[in-house]
Short mmCIF file of C-alpha atoms in Angstrom, two decimals:
data_model
loop_
_atom_site.label_atom_id
_atom_site.label_comp_id
_atom_site.label_asym_id
_atom_site.label_seq_id
_atom_site.Cartn_x
_atom_site.Cartn_y
_atom_site.Cartn_z
CA UNK A 1 -12.44 196.94 -40.83
CA UNK A 2 -13.17 193.32 -41.65
CA UNK A 3 -12.31 192.33 -45.24
CA UNK A 4 -15.29 191.73 -47.51
CA UNK A 5 -15.10 190.04 -50.87
CA UNK A 6 -16.96 192.01 -53.51
CA UNK A 7 -19.57 190.24 -55.63
CA UNK A 8 -17.27 190.43 -58.64
CA UNK A 9 -14.33 189.06 -56.63
CA UNK A 10 -16.48 186.31 -55.16
CA UNK A 11 -17.79 185.15 -58.53
CA UNK A 12 -14.33 185.35 -60.10
CA UNK A 13 -12.67 183.43 -57.26
CA UNK A 14 -15.45 180.86 -57.23
CA UNK A 15 -15.21 180.26 -60.95
CA UNK A 16 -11.43 179.95 -60.72
CA UNK A 17 -11.60 177.50 -57.83
CA UNK A 18 -14.13 175.42 -59.72
CA UNK A 19 -11.87 175.28 -62.75
CA UNK A 20 -8.83 174.46 -60.64
CA UNK A 21 -10.74 171.67 -58.95
CA UNK A 22 -11.37 170.10 -62.34
CA UNK A 23 -7.72 170.52 -63.28
CA UNK A 24 -6.58 169.02 -59.99
CA UNK A 25 -8.76 165.95 -60.33
CA UNK A 26 -8.26 165.53 -64.05
CA UNK A 27 -10.94 165.79 -66.70
CA UNK A 28 -14.52 164.92 -65.91
CA UNK A 29 -14.11 161.77 -67.98
CA UNK A 30 -11.00 160.79 -66.04
CA UNK A 31 -12.63 160.97 -62.61
CA UNK A 32 -16.06 159.60 -63.34
CA UNK A 33 -17.02 156.13 -62.17
CA UNK A 34 -18.13 153.70 -64.87
CA UNK A 35 -21.58 154.57 -66.09
CA UNK A 36 -21.56 158.00 -64.46
CA UNK A 37 -21.71 161.12 -66.57
CA UNK A 38 -21.86 164.07 -64.17
CA UNK A 39 -18.88 166.17 -63.23
CA UNK A 40 -17.33 165.89 -59.79
CA UNK A 41 -18.27 168.59 -57.27
CA UNK A 42 -16.02 171.64 -57.18
CA UNK A 43 -15.18 170.56 -53.63
CA UNK A 44 -13.80 167.21 -54.87
CA UNK A 45 -10.35 166.22 -53.60
CA UNK A 46 -7.99 164.16 -55.77
CA UNK A 47 -6.48 161.12 -54.02
CA UNK A 48 -2.96 161.54 -52.72
CA UNK A 49 -0.16 159.18 -53.69
CA UNK A 50 -0.35 157.72 -50.17
CA UNK A 51 -4.07 157.02 -50.56
CA UNK A 52 -3.63 155.47 -54.00
CA UNK A 53 -1.06 153.05 -52.58
CA UNK A 54 -3.39 152.15 -49.72
CA UNK A 55 -6.31 151.42 -52.04
CA UNK A 56 -4.19 149.16 -54.23
CA UNK A 57 -3.60 146.85 -51.26
CA UNK A 58 -7.28 146.00 -50.81
CA UNK A 59 -7.58 142.38 -51.88
CA UNK A 60 -10.80 140.75 -53.17
CA UNK A 61 -9.38 137.30 -52.39
CA UNK A 62 -8.88 138.18 -48.73
CA UNK A 63 -12.38 139.62 -48.60
CA UNK A 64 -13.78 136.40 -50.05
CA UNK A 65 -11.82 134.35 -47.51
CA UNK A 66 -13.28 136.41 -44.65
CA UNK A 67 -16.84 136.01 -45.92
CA UNK A 68 -16.44 132.25 -46.36
CA UNK A 69 -14.82 131.88 -42.92
CA UNK A 70 -17.72 133.65 -41.24
CA UNK A 71 -20.22 131.51 -43.17
CA UNK A 72 -18.36 128.39 -42.01
CA UNK A 73 -19.55 128.91 -38.44
CA UNK A 74 -23.01 127.69 -39.49
CA UNK A 75 -25.00 130.32 -37.68
CA UNK A 76 -23.95 133.58 -36.08
CA UNK A 77 -27.33 134.31 -34.55
CA UNK A 78 -27.03 136.53 -31.49
CA UNK A 79 -28.83 133.89 -29.39
CA UNK A 80 -26.72 131.01 -30.73
CA UNK A 81 -24.13 129.07 -28.77
CA UNK A 82 -21.18 131.11 -27.49
CA UNK A 83 -18.76 128.45 -26.21
CA UNK A 84 -18.44 126.11 -29.18
CA UNK A 85 -15.08 126.54 -30.98
CA UNK A 86 -16.54 125.70 -34.40
CA UNK A 87 -20.18 126.82 -34.52
CA UNK A 88 -22.20 129.82 -33.41
CA UNK A 89 -21.62 133.45 -32.70
CA UNK A 90 -18.98 132.72 -30.05
CA UNK A 91 -16.76 130.96 -32.57
CA UNK A 92 -17.13 133.88 -35.00
CA UNK A 93 -16.34 136.33 -32.21
CA UNK A 94 -13.15 134.51 -31.24
CA UNK A 95 -11.96 134.24 -34.84
CA UNK A 96 -12.54 137.94 -35.47
CA UNK A 97 -10.64 138.90 -32.34
CA UNK A 98 -7.69 136.70 -33.31
CA UNK A 99 -7.68 138.14 -36.82
CA UNK A 100 -7.70 141.74 -35.63
CA UNK A 101 -5.06 141.02 -33.01
CA UNK A 102 -2.80 139.60 -35.71
CA UNK A 103 -3.01 142.94 -37.54
CA UNK A 104 -2.48 144.86 -34.31
CA UNK A 105 0.71 142.88 -33.69
CA UNK A 106 2.19 144.38 -36.84
CA UNK A 107 1.14 147.96 -36.04
CA UNK A 108 4.04 148.97 -33.83
CA UNK A 109 1.71 149.41 -30.88
CA UNK A 110 -0.64 151.84 -32.63
CA UNK A 111 -3.51 149.35 -32.97
CA UNK A 112 -5.21 147.42 -30.19
CA UNK A 113 -7.98 144.82 -30.48
CA UNK A 114 -10.44 143.91 -27.75
CA UNK A 115 -13.88 142.57 -26.91
CA UNK A 116 -16.56 145.03 -25.80
CA UNK A 117 -19.19 143.00 -23.95
CA UNK A 118 -22.26 143.53 -21.85
CA UNK A 119 -25.23 141.46 -20.73
CA UNK A 120 -28.49 142.44 -22.38
CA UNK A 121 -31.41 141.78 -20.08
CA UNK A 122 -34.62 140.38 -21.62
CA UNK A 123 -36.01 142.81 -24.19
CA UNK A 124 -37.44 142.82 -27.69
CA UNK A 125 -36.14 139.71 -29.53
CA UNK A 126 -33.96 138.88 -26.48
CA UNK A 127 -35.96 136.32 -24.43
CA UNK A 128 -33.30 135.69 -21.78
CA UNK A 129 -30.29 137.59 -20.48
CA UNK A 130 -27.70 137.37 -23.27
CA UNK A 131 -24.09 138.44 -23.53
CA UNK A 132 -23.60 140.65 -26.57
CA UNK A 133 -20.03 141.25 -27.69
CA UNK A 134 -18.56 143.71 -30.17
CA UNK A 135 -15.09 143.02 -31.56
CA UNK A 136 -13.21 146.31 -31.86
CA UNK A 137 -9.80 147.33 -33.19
CA UNK A 138 -8.61 150.86 -32.52
CA UNK A 139 -5.86 152.48 -34.60
CA UNK A 140 -4.75 155.45 -32.54
CA UNK A 141 -4.06 158.69 -34.36
CA UNK A 142 -0.53 160.07 -34.25
CA UNK A 143 -1.40 163.79 -34.29
CA UNK A 144 -5.02 164.32 -33.16
CA UNK A 145 -5.89 161.01 -31.47
CA UNK A 146 -8.87 162.58 -29.70
CA UNK A 147 -10.68 162.90 -33.04
CA UNK A 148 -12.38 159.58 -33.89
CA UNK A 149 -13.88 157.96 -37.00
CA UNK A 150 -15.74 154.63 -36.82
CA UNK A 151 -16.43 151.99 -39.46
CA UNK A 152 -18.56 148.94 -38.70
CA UNK A 153 -20.32 145.83 -39.97
CA UNK A 154 -22.44 143.40 -37.95
CA UNK A 155 -21.30 139.81 -37.62
CA UNK A 156 -24.54 138.31 -36.34
CA UNK A 157 -26.89 136.61 -38.83
CA UNK A 158 -30.46 135.30 -39.07
CA UNK A 159 -32.91 133.23 -41.12
CA UNK A 160 -36.63 133.73 -41.81
CA UNK A 161 -37.61 133.41 -38.14
CA UNK A 162 -35.63 136.07 -36.32
CA UNK A 163 -35.78 133.97 -33.14
CA UNK A 164 -34.37 130.80 -34.78
CA UNK A 165 -30.94 130.50 -33.20
CA UNK A 166 -30.08 126.95 -34.37
CA UNK A 167 -30.72 126.67 -38.12
CA UNK A 168 -27.89 127.44 -40.52
CA UNK A 169 -27.81 131.20 -41.08
CA UNK A 170 -24.89 131.82 -43.46
CA UNK A 171 -25.29 135.62 -43.52
CA UNK A 172 -22.85 136.03 -46.41
CA UNK A 173 -24.24 139.32 -47.72
CA UNK A 174 -26.02 140.33 -44.51
CA UNK A 175 -23.56 141.01 -43.12
CA UNK A 176 -20.36 139.03 -43.53
CA UNK A 177 -19.78 141.36 -46.50
CA UNK A 178 -19.73 144.43 -44.25
CA UNK A 179 -17.54 142.72 -41.67
CA UNK A 180 -15.13 141.70 -44.44
CA UNK A 181 -14.85 145.37 -45.43
CA UNK A 182 -14.01 146.29 -41.83
CA UNK A 183 -11.47 143.48 -41.42
CA UNK A 184 -9.75 144.31 -44.71
CA UNK A 185 -9.52 148.00 -43.82
CA UNK A 186 -7.99 147.10 -40.46
CA UNK A 187 -5.40 144.91 -42.19
CA UNK A 188 -4.43 147.54 -44.73
CA UNK A 189 -4.32 150.46 -42.32
CA UNK A 190 -2.67 148.73 -39.34
CA UNK A 191 0.88 149.50 -40.54
CA UNK A 192 0.07 153.12 -41.38
CA UNK A 193 -0.03 156.27 -39.25
CA UNK A 194 -3.32 158.14 -39.51
CA UNK A 195 -3.35 161.55 -37.92
CA UNK A 196 -6.68 160.84 -36.19
CA UNK A 197 -8.04 157.69 -34.61
CA UNK A 198 -9.92 155.08 -36.65
CA UNK A 199 -12.07 152.43 -34.97
CA UNK A 200 -12.87 149.19 -36.82
CA UNK A 201 -15.88 147.42 -35.29
CA UNK A 202 -17.64 144.10 -35.88
CA UNK A 203 -20.80 144.39 -33.83
CA UNK A 204 -23.38 141.85 -32.67
CA UNK A 205 -27.09 142.03 -31.95
CA UNK A 206 -28.01 144.00 -35.06
CA UNK A 207 -30.70 141.61 -36.27
CA UNK A 208 -32.26 141.49 -32.81
CA UNK A 209 -32.48 145.28 -32.55
CA UNK A 210 -29.16 147.17 -33.02
CA UNK A 211 -28.04 146.13 -29.54
CA UNK A 212 -24.29 145.97 -30.10
CA UNK A 213 -24.09 149.26 -31.96
CA UNK A 214 -26.28 150.94 -29.35
CA UNK A 215 -23.90 149.81 -26.63
CA UNK A 216 -20.86 150.98 -28.61
CA UNK A 217 -22.38 154.39 -29.34
CA UNK A 218 -23.35 154.81 -25.71
CA UNK A 219 -19.82 153.93 -24.59
CA UNK A 220 -18.43 156.62 -26.88
CA UNK A 221 -20.99 159.11 -25.60
CA UNK A 222 -20.29 158.34 -21.95
CA UNK A 223 -16.57 158.81 -22.57
CA UNK A 224 -17.17 162.17 -24.25
CA UNK A 225 -15.52 160.89 -27.43
CA UNK A 226 -15.23 163.29 -30.36
CA UNK A 227 -16.67 160.97 -33.01
CA UNK A 228 -16.78 163.14 -36.14
CA UNK A 229 -17.97 160.42 -38.50
CA UNK A 230 -19.37 156.88 -38.42
CA UNK A 231 -20.17 154.51 -41.28
CA UNK A 232 -21.85 151.14 -41.17
CA UNK A 233 -21.48 148.69 -44.04
CA UNK A 234 -24.56 146.51 -44.07
CA UNK A 235 -25.48 144.38 -47.11
CA UNK A 236 -22.64 145.45 -49.39
CA UNK A 237 -21.98 142.03 -50.91
CA UNK A 238 -23.86 141.87 -54.20
CA UNK A 239 -24.21 143.95 -57.33
CA UNK A 240 -27.16 141.90 -58.64
CA UNK A 241 -30.79 142.85 -58.02
CA UNK A 242 -33.78 140.53 -57.64
CA UNK A 243 -34.57 140.86 -61.37
CA UNK A 244 -31.05 139.86 -62.39
CA UNK A 245 -29.84 143.32 -63.41
CA UNK A 246 -26.34 144.27 -62.30
CA UNK A 247 -24.85 147.57 -61.17
CA UNK A 248 -21.33 146.69 -60.02
CA UNK A 249 -20.04 150.27 -59.84
CA UNK A 250 -22.57 151.93 -57.53
CA UNK A 251 -22.95 151.91 -53.75
CA UNK A 252 -25.77 153.63 -51.95
CA UNK A 253 -25.06 155.90 -48.99
CA UNK A 254 -28.06 156.62 -46.79
CA UNK A 255 -27.73 159.99 -45.06
CA UNK A 256 -30.45 161.59 -42.96
CA UNK A 257 -31.31 165.28 -43.17
CA UNK A 258 -33.28 166.26 -40.06
CA UNK A 259 -31.09 164.94 -37.21
CA UNK A 260 -32.50 162.09 -35.13
CA UNK A 261 -31.15 163.86 -32.02
CA UNK A 262 -32.62 167.28 -32.85
CA UNK A 263 -33.99 169.28 -29.92
CA UNK A 264 -37.01 171.60 -30.23
CA UNK A 265 -34.67 174.59 -30.13
CA UNK A 266 -32.51 173.15 -32.91
CA UNK A 267 -35.60 172.34 -34.95
CA UNK A 268 -36.72 175.96 -34.71
CA UNK A 269 -33.35 177.16 -36.03
CA UNK A 270 -33.38 174.60 -38.84
CA UNK A 271 -36.84 175.67 -39.95
CA UNK A 272 -35.89 179.34 -39.85
CA UNK A 273 -32.80 178.92 -42.06
CA UNK A 274 -34.01 176.07 -44.29
CA UNK A 275 -31.26 173.70 -43.18
CA UNK A 276 -33.06 170.43 -43.83
CA UNK A 277 -30.39 169.35 -46.31
CA UNK A 278 -27.41 170.57 -44.30
CA UNK A 279 -27.13 168.34 -41.26
CA UNK A 280 -23.68 167.16 -40.21
CA UNK A 281 -24.53 163.79 -41.77
CA UNK A 282 -25.43 165.39 -45.11
CA UNK A 283 -22.09 167.24 -45.04
CA UNK A 284 -20.39 163.92 -44.30
CA UNK A 285 -22.12 162.35 -47.32
CA UNK A 286 -20.91 165.22 -49.52
CA UNK A 287 -17.40 164.59 -48.24
CA UNK A 288 -17.69 160.92 -49.25
CA UNK A 289 -18.59 162.02 -52.77
CA UNK A 290 -15.68 164.46 -52.76
CA UNK A 291 -13.02 161.87 -51.94
CA UNK A 292 -14.41 158.47 -52.96
CA UNK A 293 -16.50 158.93 -56.11
CA UNK A 294 -13.68 158.75 -58.66
CA UNK A 295 -11.57 156.58 -60.92
CA UNK A 296 -9.37 155.33 -58.09
CA UNK A 297 -12.22 153.59 -56.26
CA UNK A 298 -14.00 152.83 -59.54
CA UNK A 299 -17.29 153.60 -57.84
CA UNK A 300 -20.20 156.00 -57.99
CA UNK A 301 -21.52 156.90 -54.54
CA UNK A 302 -25.27 157.34 -54.84
CA UNK A 303 -26.32 159.42 -51.85
CA UNK A 304 -29.87 158.72 -50.70
CA UNK A 305 -31.50 161.48 -48.68
CA UNK A 306 -33.02 159.13 -46.11
CA UNK A 307 -31.87 157.67 -42.82
CA UNK A 308 -32.37 154.13 -44.14
CA UNK A 309 -34.58 151.99 -46.39
CA UNK A 310 -38.28 151.41 -45.73
CA UNK A 311 -38.94 148.78 -43.03
CA UNK A 312 -35.21 148.53 -42.24
CA UNK A 313 -32.66 150.10 -39.93
CA UNK A 314 -28.91 149.86 -39.38
CA UNK A 315 -26.15 150.34 -36.86
CA UNK A 316 -25.62 154.00 -37.78
CA UNK A 317 -28.93 154.89 -36.11
CA UNK A 318 -27.72 154.65 -32.47
CA UNK A 319 -24.91 157.04 -33.39
CA UNK A 320 -27.35 159.46 -35.02
CA UNK A 321 -29.50 159.34 -31.90
CA UNK A 322 -26.47 160.46 -29.88
CA UNK A 323 -25.68 163.41 -32.16
CA UNK A 324 -22.85 161.76 -34.08
CA UNK A 325 -22.74 162.17 -37.89
CA UNK A 326 -23.34 158.68 -39.29
CA UNK A 327 -24.42 157.05 -42.55
CA UNK A 328 -25.03 153.61 -44.07
CA UNK A 329 -23.42 151.98 -47.11
CA UNK A 330 -25.61 149.42 -48.91
CA UNK A 331 -25.49 147.71 -52.30
CA UNK A 332 -27.41 149.41 -55.16
CA UNK A 333 -30.41 147.06 -55.45
CA UNK A 334 -31.08 144.12 -53.14
CA UNK A 335 -32.17 140.55 -53.84
CA UNK A 336 -34.40 139.69 -50.90
CA UNK A 337 -34.31 135.97 -51.70
CA UNK A 338 -30.80 136.05 -50.25
CA UNK A 339 -31.50 138.00 -47.06
CA UNK A 340 -33.29 136.86 -43.90
CA UNK A 341 -34.24 133.56 -45.56
CA UNK A 342 -34.03 129.90 -44.59
CA UNK A 343 -31.59 128.06 -46.84
CA UNK A 344 -33.81 126.05 -49.19
CA UNK A 345 -34.76 125.34 -52.80
CA UNK A 346 -38.43 125.94 -53.63
CA UNK A 347 -40.66 123.85 -55.88
CA UNK A 348 -39.55 125.87 -58.92
CA UNK A 349 -35.89 125.17 -58.24
CA UNK A 350 -35.09 128.64 -56.95
CA UNK A 351 -32.34 128.79 -54.34
CA UNK A 352 -33.08 130.84 -51.23
CA UNK A 353 -30.66 131.77 -48.49
CA UNK A 354 -27.83 134.21 -47.86
CA UNK A 355 -25.06 132.11 -49.39
CA UNK A 356 -21.57 133.20 -50.52
CA UNK A 357 -22.19 132.14 -54.12
CA UNK A 358 -24.50 135.12 -54.45
CA UNK A 359 -21.78 137.60 -53.40
CA UNK A 360 -19.60 139.61 -55.78
CA UNK A 361 -16.25 139.81 -54.04
CA UNK A 362 -14.72 142.31 -56.45
CA UNK A 363 -17.70 144.53 -55.81
CA UNK A 364 -17.13 144.25 -52.04
CA UNK A 365 -13.50 145.24 -52.62
CA UNK A 366 -14.61 148.37 -54.45
CA UNK A 367 -16.95 149.22 -51.56
CA UNK A 368 -13.97 148.73 -49.25
CA UNK A 369 -12.01 151.23 -51.37
CA UNK A 370 -14.82 153.78 -51.00
CA UNK A 371 -14.67 153.31 -47.23
CA UNK A 372 -10.88 153.45 -47.19
CA UNK A 373 -10.73 156.63 -49.27
CA UNK A 374 -13.28 158.24 -46.97
CA UNK A 375 -11.79 157.20 -43.64
CA UNK A 376 -8.19 157.92 -44.60
CA UNK A 377 -9.09 161.33 -46.02
CA UNK A 378 -11.08 162.20 -42.90
CA UNK A 379 -8.30 161.05 -40.60
CA UNK A 380 -5.54 162.94 -42.44
CA UNK A 381 -7.47 166.18 -43.02
CA UNK A 382 -8.32 168.80 -40.42
CA UNK A 383 -11.43 168.27 -38.34
CA UNK A 384 -14.75 169.86 -39.25
CA UNK A 385 -14.64 173.54 -38.18
CA UNK A 386 -16.38 174.32 -34.92
CA UNK A 387 -18.43 177.32 -33.93
CA UNK A 388 -19.41 178.29 -37.47
CA UNK A 389 -21.89 181.18 -37.36
CA UNK A 390 -23.53 183.50 -39.84
CA UNK A 391 -23.89 186.98 -38.38
CA UNK A 392 -27.53 188.12 -38.38
CA UNK A 393 -27.34 191.25 -36.23
CA UNK A 394 -28.43 193.60 -39.05
CA UNK A 395 -30.40 193.65 -42.29
CA UNK A 396 -27.80 193.63 -45.06
CA UNK A 397 -27.35 192.35 -48.60
CA UNK A 398 -23.97 190.83 -47.69
CA UNK A 399 -22.85 188.01 -45.42
CA UNK A 400 -20.40 187.74 -42.54
CA UNK A 401 -19.19 184.34 -41.35
CA UNK A 402 -17.24 183.55 -38.17
CA UNK A 403 -15.79 180.29 -36.82
CA UNK A 404 -13.29 178.99 -34.27
CA UNK A 405 -9.74 178.21 -35.32
CA UNK A 406 -8.79 174.54 -35.18
CA UNK A 407 -5.91 173.24 -33.08
CA UNK A 408 -4.20 171.15 -35.77
CA UNK A 409 -0.50 171.96 -36.02
CA UNK A 410 -0.56 171.73 -39.82
CA UNK A 411 -3.64 173.91 -40.28
CA UNK A 412 -3.16 176.25 -43.25
CA UNK A 413 -6.47 178.09 -43.37
CA UNK A 414 -10.09 177.94 -44.46
CA UNK A 415 -12.40 178.04 -47.44
CA UNK A 416 -15.93 179.40 -47.69
CA UNK A 417 -18.26 177.36 -49.88
CA UNK A 418 -21.67 178.33 -51.17
CA UNK A 419 -24.49 177.18 -53.42
CA UNK A 420 -27.99 178.13 -54.46
CA UNK A 421 -30.63 176.96 -52.00
CA UNK A 422 -32.12 174.60 -54.59
CA UNK A 423 -28.83 172.83 -55.40
CA UNK A 424 -27.70 169.72 -53.47
CA UNK A 425 -23.90 170.07 -53.90
CA UNK A 426 -21.61 172.97 -53.05
CA UNK A 427 -20.91 174.80 -56.31
CA UNK A 428 -18.46 177.59 -55.37
CA UNK A 429 -15.29 177.70 -53.27
CA UNK A 430 -13.59 180.84 -51.94
CA UNK A 431 -10.16 180.48 -50.26
CA UNK A 432 -9.98 182.97 -47.36
CA UNK A 433 -6.70 182.12 -45.61
CA UNK A 434 -5.91 181.54 -41.96
CA UNK A 435 -8.65 183.72 -40.50
CA UNK A 436 -11.74 183.14 -38.37
CA UNK A 437 -14.00 185.83 -39.82
CA UNK A 438 -14.80 186.82 -43.36
CA UNK A 439 -17.32 188.95 -45.16
CA UNK A 440 -18.79 188.02 -48.54
CA UNK A 441 -20.72 190.42 -50.75
CA UNK A 442 -23.53 187.97 -51.41
CA UNK A 443 -26.86 188.01 -49.62
CA UNK A 444 -27.18 185.42 -46.87
CA UNK A 445 -30.90 185.39 -47.69
CA UNK A 446 -30.32 184.00 -51.18
CA UNK A 447 -27.72 181.22 -50.90
CA UNK A 448 -26.36 178.66 -48.44
CA UNK A 449 -22.85 179.07 -47.01
CA UNK A 450 -20.42 176.70 -45.35
CA UNK A 451 -16.85 176.66 -44.02
CA UNK A 452 -14.18 173.98 -44.35
CA UNK A 453 -10.60 173.76 -43.06
CA UNK A 454 -7.48 173.13 -45.16
CA UNK A 455 -4.14 171.80 -43.98
CA UNK A 456 -0.67 172.44 -45.38
CA UNK A 457 -0.88 169.31 -47.53
CA UNK A 458 -4.02 170.68 -49.16
CA UNK A 459 -6.37 168.17 -47.53
CA UNK A 460 -9.78 169.58 -46.65
CA UNK A 461 -12.29 168.85 -43.94
CA UNK A 462 -16.02 168.24 -44.23
CA UNK A 463 -18.04 171.44 -44.40
CA UNK A 464 -19.52 173.06 -41.31
CA UNK A 465 -22.94 174.62 -41.86
CA UNK A 466 -23.23 177.91 -39.93
CA UNK A 467 -25.96 178.70 -37.44
CA UNK A 468 -27.39 182.21 -37.19
CA UNK A 469 -25.87 184.44 -34.51
CA UNK A 470 -26.77 187.99 -33.58
#
């Protein structure tokens, strides 16, 4: 007979796990980011000593140097010159490749850096056939290299006229800031041994229509890559809004609910179970909060339940369209005078243009720490459980969950998580051991359930939301 937790045991275990989570992460005051007063989720994971050491190496001065170097190429417009050693997108491409290769040289063979190019035939915002090149460094995992996590920023830039390929387009915030995050993460992680593979990508063609990211996502898809998480950092350079207010300790994370790749059959299941807030991307965003919203990063991750901002789109979208969990990091409140603008001073003396003097390099470093905490935790933890199902073969006031056992050699077991249907975060955790089936004496009609894996070091995967199965 399959074991079933009684309601009393479930509530007792859940309360205990919640308390232990607070003990493990310290007091609520100890883990909160500046200006943030809510407690961490019960699923929160305290940073390991290894992760703390990694985060301490992230250097605002190096990030500033990367931003200023990219700005120095004058313009990085996708249609700009590609064979000038000092100006244009080609010069930026070559510098990025050399920089990433220098980190790869110190990796003991674990990291490689390469160009990923293709010729884009005439299309929207591409008037003539144009070579578009992504610069990619891959840090191969030492235990489960087939599992992949991607972090990106786009190195192309623009001014007011999206087709102006010759005017100076500094692109400091949009998006040298995001590229600087990627480059700094590659530098810090190159000498380390993640269990799973991490890909660091500087992509082109974003301003013209997400061309570089679309090509990269399609290459992963064609190769059958197991991309379990992707993050783009786009406009992460400033903590100052257009009205002058500052919020230097918050980063927004845009995470869609209804999947962009959803089929009619999947939509029918989602509607039947009420899973609009439980896509793989939403689970990924909860994981980011679990591991990166704390005193070590110094940041509050404000999850936004949208795919992106109004009138805008980012390089995570091509990954979403190919069924990969993906989300976008962006600064808390933008100043549009310093995005997509010709460099100029108006008649009132106001400076326009995306210039480095409007960036906050310590803020970018904190965003980099959020990314680093997320990627390293994902890479070292077990993968998201597969085959999670909630048994619906009979009318009962209890719940039975099943899932497939992972292949990780250090897998220790699993936890069931649950919450009320009106609550955004998981509120209860039930350790169930190294099993693939468990009954819970709570009605599946009344709450949401999930399953996450735990390894022997205590690191935990993102949650898998179960589908109904008869």
